[in-house]
Short mmCIF file of C-alpha atoms in Angstrom, two decimals:
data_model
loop_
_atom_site.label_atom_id
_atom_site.label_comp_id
_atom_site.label_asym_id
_atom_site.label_seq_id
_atom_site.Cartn_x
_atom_site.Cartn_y
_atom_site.Cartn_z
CA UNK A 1 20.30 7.67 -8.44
CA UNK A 2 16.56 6.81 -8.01
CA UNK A 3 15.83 4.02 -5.95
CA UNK A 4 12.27 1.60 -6.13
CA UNK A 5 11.16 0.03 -2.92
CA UNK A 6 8.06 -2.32 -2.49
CA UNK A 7 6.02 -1.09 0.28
CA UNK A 8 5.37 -3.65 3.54
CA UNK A 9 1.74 -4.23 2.69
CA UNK A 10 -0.53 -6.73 4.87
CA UNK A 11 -3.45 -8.28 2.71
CA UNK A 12 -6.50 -10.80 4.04
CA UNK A 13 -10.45 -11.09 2.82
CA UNK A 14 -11.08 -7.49 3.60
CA UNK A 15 -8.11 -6.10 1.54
CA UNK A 16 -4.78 -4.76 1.18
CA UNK A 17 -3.24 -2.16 4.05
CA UNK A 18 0.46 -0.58 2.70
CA UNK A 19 2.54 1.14 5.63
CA UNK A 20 5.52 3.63 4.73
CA UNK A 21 6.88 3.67 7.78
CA UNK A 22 10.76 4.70 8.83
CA UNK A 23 11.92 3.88 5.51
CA UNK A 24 11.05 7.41 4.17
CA UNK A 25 14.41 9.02 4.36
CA UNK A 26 13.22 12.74 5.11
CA UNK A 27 11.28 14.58 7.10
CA UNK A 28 7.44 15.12 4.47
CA UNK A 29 6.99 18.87 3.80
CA UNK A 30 5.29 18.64 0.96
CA UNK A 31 2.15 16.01 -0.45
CA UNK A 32 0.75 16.70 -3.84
CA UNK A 33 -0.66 14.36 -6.40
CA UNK A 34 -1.62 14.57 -9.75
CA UNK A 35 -4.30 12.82 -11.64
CA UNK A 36 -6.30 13.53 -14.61
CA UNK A 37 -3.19 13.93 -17.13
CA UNK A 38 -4.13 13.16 -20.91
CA UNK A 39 -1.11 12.18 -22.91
CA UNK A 40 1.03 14.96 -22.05
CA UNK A 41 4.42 14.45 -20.14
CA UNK A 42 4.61 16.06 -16.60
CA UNK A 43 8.27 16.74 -14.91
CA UNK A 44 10.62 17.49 -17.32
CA UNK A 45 13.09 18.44 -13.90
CA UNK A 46 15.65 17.96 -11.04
CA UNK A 47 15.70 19.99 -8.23
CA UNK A 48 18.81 21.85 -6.23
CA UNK A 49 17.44 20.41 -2.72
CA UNK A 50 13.86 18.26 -2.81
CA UNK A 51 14.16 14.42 -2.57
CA UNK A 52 10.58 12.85 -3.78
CA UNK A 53 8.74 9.63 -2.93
CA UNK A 54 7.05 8.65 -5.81
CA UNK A 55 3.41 6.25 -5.65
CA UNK A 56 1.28 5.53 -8.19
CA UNK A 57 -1.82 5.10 -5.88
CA UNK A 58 -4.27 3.82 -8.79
CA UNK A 59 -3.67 3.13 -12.39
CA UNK A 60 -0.16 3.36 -13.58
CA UNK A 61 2.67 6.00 -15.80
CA UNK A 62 6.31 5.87 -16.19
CA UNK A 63 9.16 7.55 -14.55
CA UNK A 64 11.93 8.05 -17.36
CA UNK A 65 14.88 9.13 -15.17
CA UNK A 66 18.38 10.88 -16.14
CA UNK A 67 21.13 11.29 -12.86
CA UNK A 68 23.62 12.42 -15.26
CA UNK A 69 25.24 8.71 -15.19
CA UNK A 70 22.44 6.60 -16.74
CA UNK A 71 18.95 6.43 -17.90
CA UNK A 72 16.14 4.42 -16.56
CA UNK A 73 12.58 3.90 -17.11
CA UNK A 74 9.90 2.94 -14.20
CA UNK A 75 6.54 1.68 -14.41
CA UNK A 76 4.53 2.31 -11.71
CA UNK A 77 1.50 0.46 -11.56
CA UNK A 78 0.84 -1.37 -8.37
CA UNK A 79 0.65 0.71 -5.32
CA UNK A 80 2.97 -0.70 -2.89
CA UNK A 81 5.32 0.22 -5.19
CA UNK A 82 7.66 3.22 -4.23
CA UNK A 83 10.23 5.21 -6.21
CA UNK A 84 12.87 7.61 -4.37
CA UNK A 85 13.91 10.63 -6.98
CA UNK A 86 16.70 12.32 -5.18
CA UNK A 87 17.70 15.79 -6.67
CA UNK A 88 20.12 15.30 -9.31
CA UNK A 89 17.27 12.86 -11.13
CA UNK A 90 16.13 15.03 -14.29
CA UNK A 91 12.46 13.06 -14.09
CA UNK A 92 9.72 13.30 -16.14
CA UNK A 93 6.27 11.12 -15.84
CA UNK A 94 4.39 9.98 -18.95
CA UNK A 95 1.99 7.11 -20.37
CA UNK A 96 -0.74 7.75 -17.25
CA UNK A 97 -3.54 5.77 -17.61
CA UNK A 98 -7.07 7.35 -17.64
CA UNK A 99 -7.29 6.13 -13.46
CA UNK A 100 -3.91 6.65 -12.66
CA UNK A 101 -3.54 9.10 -9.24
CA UNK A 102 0.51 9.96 -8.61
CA UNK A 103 1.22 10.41 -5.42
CA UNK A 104 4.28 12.64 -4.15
CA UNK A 105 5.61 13.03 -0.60
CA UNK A 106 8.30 15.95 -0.65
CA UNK A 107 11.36 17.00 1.45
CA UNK A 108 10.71 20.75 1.28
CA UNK A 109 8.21 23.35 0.66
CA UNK A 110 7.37 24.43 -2.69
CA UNK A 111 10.57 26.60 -3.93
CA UNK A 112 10.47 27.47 -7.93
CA UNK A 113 14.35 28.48 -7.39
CA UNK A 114 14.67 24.68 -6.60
CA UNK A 115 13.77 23.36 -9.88
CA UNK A 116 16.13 22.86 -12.69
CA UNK A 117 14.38 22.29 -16.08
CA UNK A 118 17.96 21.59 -18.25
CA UNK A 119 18.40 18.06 -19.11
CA UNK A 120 22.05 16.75 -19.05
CA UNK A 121 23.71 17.10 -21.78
#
């Protein structure tokens, strides 16, 4: 089941600061990001092992999330906002905005035998 955490951020006249910091619950093997994305939808996945950390650094998309028990939607679009997609979440990410930068901090390597691309059924 996903889980959205606001991240501890410290703000005064010369801006914002946002720490994760011990409340990352694996060790990061993996940081990617994606940015760029017209309307398509990215994801469309769960994985066999990878938990994911989820940050919509600028702009904003949604999450649309299926663990098999129910179905959520997430809008990211502030970026002390945080979204844990553990592996039995069948994600995908959608509606970006033209400025929006995802942000993904990984619990393993890259592994394409640790994706799973059916949806529940």
């Amino acid at each position: 089941m996903p889980k959205l955490i606001t991240i501890e951020t410290f703000s005064d006249n010369r801006g914002n600061l946002s720490v994760l910091e011990k409340n990352i619950p694996f060790d990061i093997k993996r940081v990617f990001y994606i940015y760029g994305v017209d309307d398509s939808v990215r994801g469309n996945h769960r994985h066999h092992k990878t938990i994911q950390a989820v940050i919509c650094i600028a702009g904003s998309c949604t999450i649309s999330n299926d663990d098999n028990m129910s179905k959520q939607d997430f809008v990211l679009d502030q970026p002390n906002k945080c979204l844990f997609l553990y592996p039995e979440d069948y994600h995908s990410m959608h509606h970006f905005s033209k400025d929006a930068i995802l942000l993904v901090l990984a619990s393993e390597y890259f592994d394409p035998k640790d994706y799973i691309y059916e949806a529940y059924k």
